[in-house]
Short mmCIF file of C-alpha atoms in Angstrom, two decimals:
data_model
loop_
_atom_site.label_atom_id
_atom_site.label_comp_id
_atom_site.label_asym_id
_atom_site.label_seq_id
_atom_site.Cartn_x
_atom_site.Cartn_y
_atom_site.Cartn_z
CA MET A 26 -0.06 -0.03 0.05
CA LEU A 27 2.84 2.36 0.75
CA ALA A 28 4.24 2.24 -2.71
CA TYR A 29 0.71 2.78 -4.20
CA ILE A 30 0.28 5.89 -2.03
CA LEU A 31 3.76 7.25 -3.00
CA ARG A 32 3.15 6.65 -6.67
CA ARG A 33 -0.32 8.36 -6.39
CA LEU A 34 1.35 11.28 -4.50
CA LEU A 35 3.99 11.65 -7.24
CA LEU A 36 1.47 11.51 -10.06
CA ILE A 37 -0.36 14.51 -8.56
CA ILE A 38 2.52 16.82 -9.70
CA PRO A 39 2.30 16.05 -13.46
CA THR A 40 -1.46 15.90 -13.17
CA LEU A 41 -1.54 19.47 -11.77
CA LEU A 42 0.79 20.69 -14.34
CA GLY A 43 -1.22 19.16 -17.32
CA ILE A 44 -4.46 20.70 -15.92
CA LEU A 45 -3.10 24.15 -15.31
CA LEU A 46 -1.17 24.11 -18.83
CA ILE A 47 -4.35 23.18 -20.71
CA ASN A 48 -6.44 25.69 -19.02
CA PHE A 49 -3.85 28.51 -19.33
CA VAL A 50 -3.73 27.77 -23.18
CA ILE A 51 -7.50 28.00 -23.32
CA VAL A 52 -8.05 31.10 -21.23
CA GLN A 53 -5.25 32.94 -23.00
CA ALA A 54 -6.82 32.26 -26.32
CA ALA A 55 -10.12 33.63 -25.33
CA PRO A 56 -10.75 37.18 -26.43
CA GLY A 57 -11.34 40.14 -24.03
CA GLY A 58 -8.60 39.66 -21.57
CA PRO A 59 -7.72 42.13 -18.63
CA VAL A 60 -6.08 44.51 -20.87
CA ASP A 61 -8.88 44.80 -23.47
CA GLN A 62 -11.30 45.26 -20.56
CA ALA A 63 -9.20 47.96 -18.91
CA VAL A 64 -9.03 49.75 -22.35
CA ALA A 65 -12.73 49.28 -22.77
CA ARG A 66 -13.33 50.77 -19.23
CA LEU A 67 -11.21 53.78 -20.18
CA GLN A 68 -13.21 54.40 -23.42
CA GLY A 69 -16.35 53.98 -21.42
CA LEU A 70 -17.32 50.61 -23.15
CA ASP A 71 -18.76 47.56 -21.50
CA ASN A 72 -17.28 44.13 -20.96
CA SER A 73 -19.07 42.53 -23.85
CA SER A 74 -17.56 45.22 -26.03
CA ALA A 75 -14.12 44.36 -24.67
CA ALA A 76 -14.67 40.77 -25.66
CA ARG A 77 -15.59 41.63 -29.20
CA MET A 78 -12.61 44.06 -29.68
CA GLY A 79 -10.14 41.66 -27.88
CA GLY A 80 -7.55 39.78 -29.76
CA GLY A 81 -7.22 35.97 -29.93
CA THR A 82 -4.41 35.93 -27.22
CA GLY A 83 -6.13 37.12 -24.15
CA GLY A 84 -4.50 40.51 -24.42
CA GLU A 85 -0.75 39.75 -24.98
CA ALA A 86 0.01 41.86 -27.84
CA GLY A 87 1.83 45.12 -28.70
CA SER A 88 0.58 48.71 -28.66
CA PRO A 89 -1.41 50.69 -31.24
CA GLY A 90 0.59 51.53 -34.31
CA THR A 91 2.87 48.44 -33.68
CA ASN A 92 0.56 45.59 -34.96
CA SER A 93 -1.68 45.97 -31.88
CA LYS A 94 -4.31 43.33 -31.22
CA TYR A 95 -6.15 45.74 -29.02
CA ARG A 96 -8.49 46.86 -31.75
CA GLY A 97 -10.42 49.06 -29.44
CA ALA A 98 -7.41 51.00 -28.23
CA GLN A 99 -7.54 53.70 -30.77
CA GLY A 100 -7.24 57.06 -29.20
CA LEU A 101 -5.16 55.84 -26.26
CA ALA A 102 -1.34 56.71 -26.14
CA PRO A 103 0.93 53.88 -26.54
CA GLU A 104 2.34 54.53 -23.07
CA GLN A 105 -0.94 54.09 -21.60
CA ILE A 106 -1.33 50.72 -23.17
CA GLU A 107 2.23 49.62 -21.93
CA GLU A 108 1.41 50.80 -18.43
CA ILE A 109 -2.02 48.77 -18.57
CA LYS A 110 -0.13 45.64 -19.81
CA ARG A 111 2.67 46.15 -17.04
CA GLN A 112 -0.11 46.46 -14.40
CA TYR A 113 -1.65 43.17 -15.41
CA GLY A 114 1.61 41.31 -16.14
CA PHE A 115 1.11 41.19 -19.81
CA ASP A 116 4.39 43.06 -20.62
CA LYS A 117 5.89 39.40 -20.51
CA SER A 118 5.49 36.68 -22.78
CA ALA A 119 2.91 33.94 -22.20
CA PRO A 120 5.62 31.23 -21.29
CA GLU A 121 7.18 33.52 -18.86
CA ARG A 122 3.82 34.40 -17.28
CA LEU A 123 3.11 30.59 -17.00
CA TRP A 124 6.43 30.00 -15.44
CA LEU A 125 6.06 32.67 -12.81
CA MET A 126 2.53 31.38 -12.09
CA LEU A 127 3.71 28.04 -11.54
CA ALA A 128 6.75 29.19 -9.37
CA SER A 129 4.37 31.12 -7.15
CA TYR A 130 1.92 28.33 -6.87
CA ALA A 131 4.74 25.90 -5.66
CA ARG A 132 5.03 28.30 -2.69
CA PHE A 133 1.24 28.40 -2.37
CA ASP A 134 1.40 31.98 -3.30
CA PHE A 135 -1.87 32.58 -5.49
CA GLY A 136 -1.61 36.41 -5.75
CA GLN A 137 -4.15 39.03 -5.65
CA SER A 138 -7.47 39.42 -7.55
CA PHE A 139 -7.25 41.93 -10.39
CA TYR A 140 -10.47 43.59 -9.55
CA ARG A 141 -11.50 42.81 -6.04
CA ASP A 142 -8.37 44.16 -4.07
CA LYS A 143 -8.32 40.90 -2.13
CA SER A 144 -6.14 37.82 -2.14
CA VAL A 145 -7.25 34.69 -3.84
CA LEU A 146 -7.09 32.78 -0.59
CA GLY A 147 -9.04 35.47 1.14
CA LEU A 148 -11.82 35.52 -1.53
CA ILE A 149 -12.12 31.67 -1.17
CA ALA A 150 -12.29 31.86 2.48
CA GLU A 151 -15.06 34.55 2.15
CA LYS A 152 -17.10 32.65 -0.25
CA MET A 153 -16.61 29.08 0.92
CA PRO A 154 -19.10 29.27 3.91
CA VAL A 155 -22.06 29.75 1.62
CA SER A 156 -21.17 26.75 -0.67
CA VAL A 157 -20.22 24.68 2.33
CA SER A 158 -23.57 25.43 3.78
CA LEU A 159 -25.31 24.25 0.67
CA GLY A 160 -23.24 21.28 0.18
CA LEU A 161 -23.16 20.03 3.78
CA TRP A 162 -26.94 20.26 4.39
CA SER A 163 -27.76 18.84 1.07
CA THR A 164 -25.35 15.85 1.64
CA LEU A 165 -26.80 15.29 5.14
CA ILE A 166 -30.30 15.19 3.63
CA ILE A 167 -29.30 12.82 0.89
CA TYR A 168 -27.61 10.33 3.36
CA PHE A 169 -30.53 10.41 5.86
CA ILE A 170 -33.06 9.82 3.14
CA SER A 171 -31.28 7.60 0.66
CA ILE A 172 -29.80 4.89 3.11
CA PRO A 173 -33.14 4.04 4.93
CA LEU A 174 -34.82 4.12 1.40
CA GLY A 175 -32.20 1.97 -0.22
CA ILE A 176 -32.63 -0.62 2.78
CA ARG A 177 -36.24 -0.72 2.45
CA LYS A 178 -36.04 -1.16 -1.40
CA ALA A 179 -33.63 -4.02 -0.83
CA LEU A 180 -36.00 -5.67 1.70
CA ARG A 181 -38.93 -5.22 -0.74
CA ASP A 182 -37.27 -5.90 -4.04
CA GLY A 183 -39.45 -6.19 -6.94
CA SER A 184 -42.55 -4.90 -5.10
CA ARG A 185 -44.68 -1.98 -6.03
CA PHE A 186 -43.03 0.16 -3.53
CA ASP A 187 -39.70 -0.63 -5.13
CA VAL A 188 -40.97 0.10 -8.55
CA TRP A 189 -42.68 3.46 -7.87
CA SER A 190 -39.94 4.74 -5.54
CA SER A 191 -37.22 3.89 -8.31
CA SER A 192 -39.42 5.99 -10.72
CA VAL A 193 -39.58 8.93 -8.40
CA ILE A 194 -35.91 9.18 -7.73
CA ILE A 195 -34.97 8.68 -11.25
CA ALA A 196 -37.21 11.42 -12.35
CA GLY A 197 -35.71 13.68 -9.77
CA TYR A 198 -32.29 12.68 -10.99
CA ALA A 199 -33.26 13.71 -14.45
CA ILE A 200 -34.71 17.23 -13.42
CA PRO A 201 -32.11 19.97 -13.57
CA GLY A 202 -31.64 21.64 -10.16
CA PHE A 203 -31.99 25.21 -11.51
CA LEU A 204 -35.34 24.23 -13.11
CA PHE A 205 -36.67 22.78 -10.05
CA ALA A 206 -35.42 25.99 -8.32
CA ILE A 207 -37.53 28.13 -10.63
CA LEU A 208 -40.45 26.00 -9.86
CA LEU A 209 -40.18 26.24 -6.13
CA ILE A 210 -39.77 30.09 -6.37
CA VAL A 211 -43.07 30.22 -8.37
CA LEU A 212 -44.91 28.12 -6.10
CA PHE A 213 -43.48 28.85 -2.58
CA ALA A 214 -41.33 32.04 -2.64
CA GLY A 215 -43.90 34.61 -3.82
CA GLY A 216 -43.40 34.06 -7.51
CA SER A 217 -47.03 33.43 -8.38
CA TYR A 218 -48.67 31.64 -5.64
CA TRP A 219 -47.57 31.33 -1.94
CA GLN A 220 -44.69 32.97 -0.14
CA PHE A 221 -43.68 30.47 2.49
CA PHE A 222 -40.06 30.99 2.08
CA PRO A 223 -37.73 33.97 1.24
CA MET A 224 -36.75 34.29 -2.32
CA GLN A 225 -33.04 35.33 -2.09
CA GLY A 226 -30.17 35.64 0.24
CA LEU A 227 -28.62 33.30 2.95
CA VAL A 228 -30.06 35.56 5.76
CA SER A 229 -32.39 38.40 6.21
CA GLU A 230 -31.42 42.07 6.42
CA ASN A 231 -32.14 42.22 10.20
CA PHE A 232 -30.07 39.14 11.01
CA ASP A 233 -27.70 40.95 13.17
CA SER A 234 -30.46 42.27 15.47
CA LEU A 235 -31.90 38.71 16.09
CA SER A 236 -31.50 36.55 19.00
CA LEU A 237 -29.46 33.43 18.78
CA GLY A 238 -32.58 31.21 18.31
CA GLY A 239 -33.94 33.76 15.69
CA LYS A 240 -30.77 33.62 13.86
CA ILE A 241 -30.83 29.87 13.64
CA LEU A 242 -34.45 29.92 12.46
CA ASP A 243 -33.74 32.72 10.07
CA TYR A 244 -30.86 30.77 8.53
CA ALA A 245 -32.87 27.60 8.34
CA HIS A 246 -35.74 29.43 6.64
CA HIS A 247 -33.50 30.76 3.90
CA MET A 248 -31.68 27.28 3.30
CA VAL A 249 -34.87 25.28 2.78
CA LEU A 250 -35.34 25.97 -0.99
CA PRO A 251 -31.74 25.86 -2.24
CA THR A 252 -30.95 22.87 -0.11
CA ILE A 253 -33.89 20.95 -1.73
CA CYS A 254 -32.61 22.07 -5.13
CA MET A 255 -29.17 20.82 -4.41
CA SER A 256 -30.35 17.62 -2.99
CA ILE A 257 -33.04 16.54 -5.57
CA GLY A 258 -30.60 15.00 -8.04
CA GLY A 259 -28.53 13.22 -5.40
CA PHE A 260 -30.92 10.69 -4.18
CA ALA A 261 -30.68 8.28 -6.98
CA THR A 262 -27.08 7.03 -6.86
CA LEU A 263 -26.78 6.65 -3.21
CA THR A 264 -30.16 5.03 -2.89
CA MET A 265 -29.48 2.39 -5.62
CA LEU A 266 -25.95 1.88 -4.31
CA THR A 267 -27.38 1.15 -0.84
CA LYS A 268 -30.04 -1.28 -2.23
CA ASN A 269 -27.61 -3.26 -4.37
CA SER A 270 -25.14 -3.41 -1.46
CA PHE A 271 -27.79 -4.82 0.84
CA LEU A 272 -29.07 -7.32 -1.83
CA ASP A 273 -25.67 -8.58 -2.31
CA GLU A 274 -25.13 -9.15 1.48
CA ILE A 275 -28.65 -10.62 1.93
CA ASN A 276 -28.08 -13.42 -0.69
CA LYS A 277 -24.80 -14.62 0.98
CA GLN A 278 -24.47 -17.75 2.82
CA TYR A 279 -23.82 -16.40 6.32
CA VAL A 280 -27.21 -14.77 6.33
CA LEU A 281 -28.89 -18.02 5.52
CA THR A 282 -26.85 -19.53 8.39
CA ALA A 283 -27.94 -16.76 10.92
CA ARG A 284 -31.56 -17.26 9.92
CA ALA A 285 -31.19 -21.10 10.38
CA LYS A 286 -29.88 -20.50 13.87
CA GLY A 287 -33.11 -18.76 14.76
CA LEU A 288 -32.09 -15.23 14.75
CA SER A 289 -34.89 -12.68 14.12
CA GLU A 290 -35.04 -10.73 11.10
CA ASN A 291 -33.99 -7.50 12.64
CA GLN A 292 -31.00 -9.44 14.23
CA VAL A 293 -29.87 -10.65 10.88
CA LEU A 294 -30.41 -7.34 9.09
CA TYR A 295 -28.86 -4.95 11.67
CA GLY A 296 -26.51 -7.33 13.41
CA HIS A 297 -24.88 -8.73 10.34
CA VAL A 298 -26.15 -7.37 6.92
CA PHE A 299 -26.09 -3.82 7.86
CA ARG A 300 -22.45 -3.66 9.09
CA ASN A 301 -21.09 -5.40 6.00
CA ALA A 302 -23.25 -3.63 3.50
CA MET A 303 -22.36 -0.05 4.83
CA LEU A 304 -18.62 -0.64 4.27
CA ILE A 305 -18.70 0.67 0.74
CA ILE A 306 -20.99 3.58 1.44
CA ILE A 307 -18.71 4.72 4.55
CA ALA A 308 -15.55 4.22 2.44
CA GLY A 309 -17.10 6.79 -0.28
CA ILE A 310 -17.36 9.57 2.28
CA PRO A 311 -13.92 11.02 1.47
CA ALA A 312 -14.89 11.26 -2.06
CA THR A 313 -18.24 12.86 -1.04
CA LEU A 314 -16.43 15.59 0.67
CA VAL A 315 -15.07 16.99 -2.59
CA GLY A 316 -18.79 17.77 -3.62
CA VAL A 317 -19.39 19.35 -0.25
CA PHE A 318 -16.54 21.59 0.19
CA LEU A 319 -15.14 22.27 -3.30
CA THR A 320 -18.15 22.63 -5.70
CA GLY A 321 -20.66 25.40 -5.86
CA SER A 322 -23.74 25.19 -7.82
CA LEU A 323 -23.59 28.19 -9.97
CA LEU A 324 -27.09 28.45 -11.25
CA ILE A 325 -28.54 27.60 -7.68
CA GLU A 326 -26.45 30.42 -6.27
CA VAL A 327 -27.47 32.88 -9.08
CA ILE A 328 -31.09 32.12 -8.80
CA PHE A 329 -31.12 32.50 -5.04
CA ASN A 330 -28.53 35.16 -4.81
CA LEU A 331 -26.14 33.31 -2.77
CA ASP A 332 -22.50 34.71 -2.99
CA GLY A 333 -20.62 31.34 -2.92
CA LEU A 334 -17.80 29.78 -4.78
CA GLY A 335 -19.83 28.87 -7.92
CA LEU A 336 -20.74 32.47 -8.40
CA LEU A 337 -17.18 33.72 -7.75
CA GLY A 338 -15.94 31.34 -10.56
CA PHE A 339 -18.41 32.44 -12.91
CA GLU A 340 -17.76 36.19 -12.32
CA SER A 341 -13.99 35.50 -12.43
CA VAL A 342 -14.32 33.94 -15.90
CA LEU A 343 -16.50 36.68 -17.28
CA SER A 344 -14.09 39.44 -15.97
CA ARG A 345 -11.01 37.52 -16.89
CA ASP A 346 -9.68 37.55 -13.30
CA TYR A 347 -6.95 35.20 -14.09
CA PRO A 348 -5.36 35.02 -10.48
CA VAL A 349 -8.77 33.91 -9.17
CA ILE A 350 -9.43 31.59 -12.08
CA PHE A 351 -6.18 29.69 -11.95
CA GLY A 352 -5.69 29.82 -8.03
CA THR A 353 -9.08 28.10 -7.44
CA LEU A 354 -8.50 25.78 -10.09
CA PHE A 355 -5.12 24.79 -8.61
CA ILE A 356 -6.41 24.59 -5.16
CA PHE A 357 -9.64 22.56 -5.90
CA THR A 358 -7.74 20.20 -8.18
CA LEU A 359 -5.09 19.44 -5.57
CA VAL A 360 -7.48 19.00 -2.77
CA GLY A 361 -9.84 16.85 -4.95
CA MET A 362 -7.03 14.48 -5.92
CA VAL A 363 -5.78 14.12 -2.25
CA LEU A 364 -9.49 13.38 -1.12
CA LYS A 365 -9.67 10.82 -4.03
CA LEU A 366 -6.51 9.14 -2.78
CA LEU A 367 -7.91 9.21 0.76
CA SER A 368 -11.04 7.54 -0.43
CA ASP A 369 -9.08 4.78 -2.11
CA ILE A 370 -7.08 4.27 1.08
CA VAL A 371 -10.31 3.99 3.08
CA TYR A 372 -11.66 1.46 0.45
CA MET A 373 -8.60 -0.69 0.98
CA MET A 374 -8.96 -0.47 4.68
CA VAL A 375 -12.53 -1.50 5.04
CA ASP A 376 -12.18 -4.13 2.38
CA PRO A 377 -8.79 -5.80 2.06
CA ARG A 378 -9.87 -7.55 -0.97
CA ILE A 379 -9.57 -4.42 -2.95
CA ASP A 380 -6.07 -3.91 -4.34
CA PHE A 381 -5.73 -0.73 -6.39
CA GLU A 382 -2.06 -1.19 -6.51
CA SER A 383 -2.40 -4.39 -8.72
CA ARG A 384 -4.49 -2.29 -10.99
CA GLY A 385 -1.87 0.44 -11.46
CA GLY A 386 -4.22 3.22 -10.07
CA THR A 387 -3.93 6.76 -11.41
CA ALA A 388 -4.26 10.12 -9.67
#
């Protein structure tokens, strides 16, 4: 196992480099880079105009009159263009910028946002509580509903309950979360019918003046609709995994032996089957943490006006805030791969029959 862990850790380095290189090339090729947007702001244009007038290299070009790719820069002095390029680091070539970025990331220095006057780590720390709240509560709801439901489906395999519950969770899996969010807002947030829940925000405007109990209730009241929308598509996978795991254990010889010894059905189910069937589900918890802590549902956050990581990433791409784009990409990719490795290790610990090393696992 030690050799497998070391190999996986070493593979993280080229994997990170490859992901950063591919995304660097793609982002640099997109028109309307920071220099183009700065020029557009000086000329009173909007970001969409900057994207149309930007060159094909994300803004790494010369100045007007010298084969400039800043086609909207007419009327600005060459010295102004050069100063803008220096401000955003585009006075250097793309390979040099990539090398400087990688050298900084090796020291875990992710720099400052171009537009927010905050460090990348500071922005992530500021936005993460919102995304973690959504991810944590939706994950808890999924686990608390899917595991009992999967057990019941396994015990009543092939029954009408099994068939219609499968239909319901598969339908929920197929419905996009943002579409369900719009439906809930129309029905229950004052869209057209009732207003049982607030439409936007994580807390009310008078949150600071509320008592501790009032703050908890206010927070819970705001979290109901977005949490439901985040959870609706997650029941199918865990429910079916639980059902199949229990079915596999129920049909094994030791269960027949336990029943032959006169043990009650509950003793067989919760004393033997439950412990063995839940191993694979418990082992998958580290991988689940990736979704809880590192992913933000962009459309859900936009619809409910929740300022989380998903919205931060979307706005960073629109504004070409390169430090935020690449810094969050590096951090989330690194943590995701480490948690994936931890998940594999937990699998091997709970079930020694699993041998990732013999399969030549990858990062």
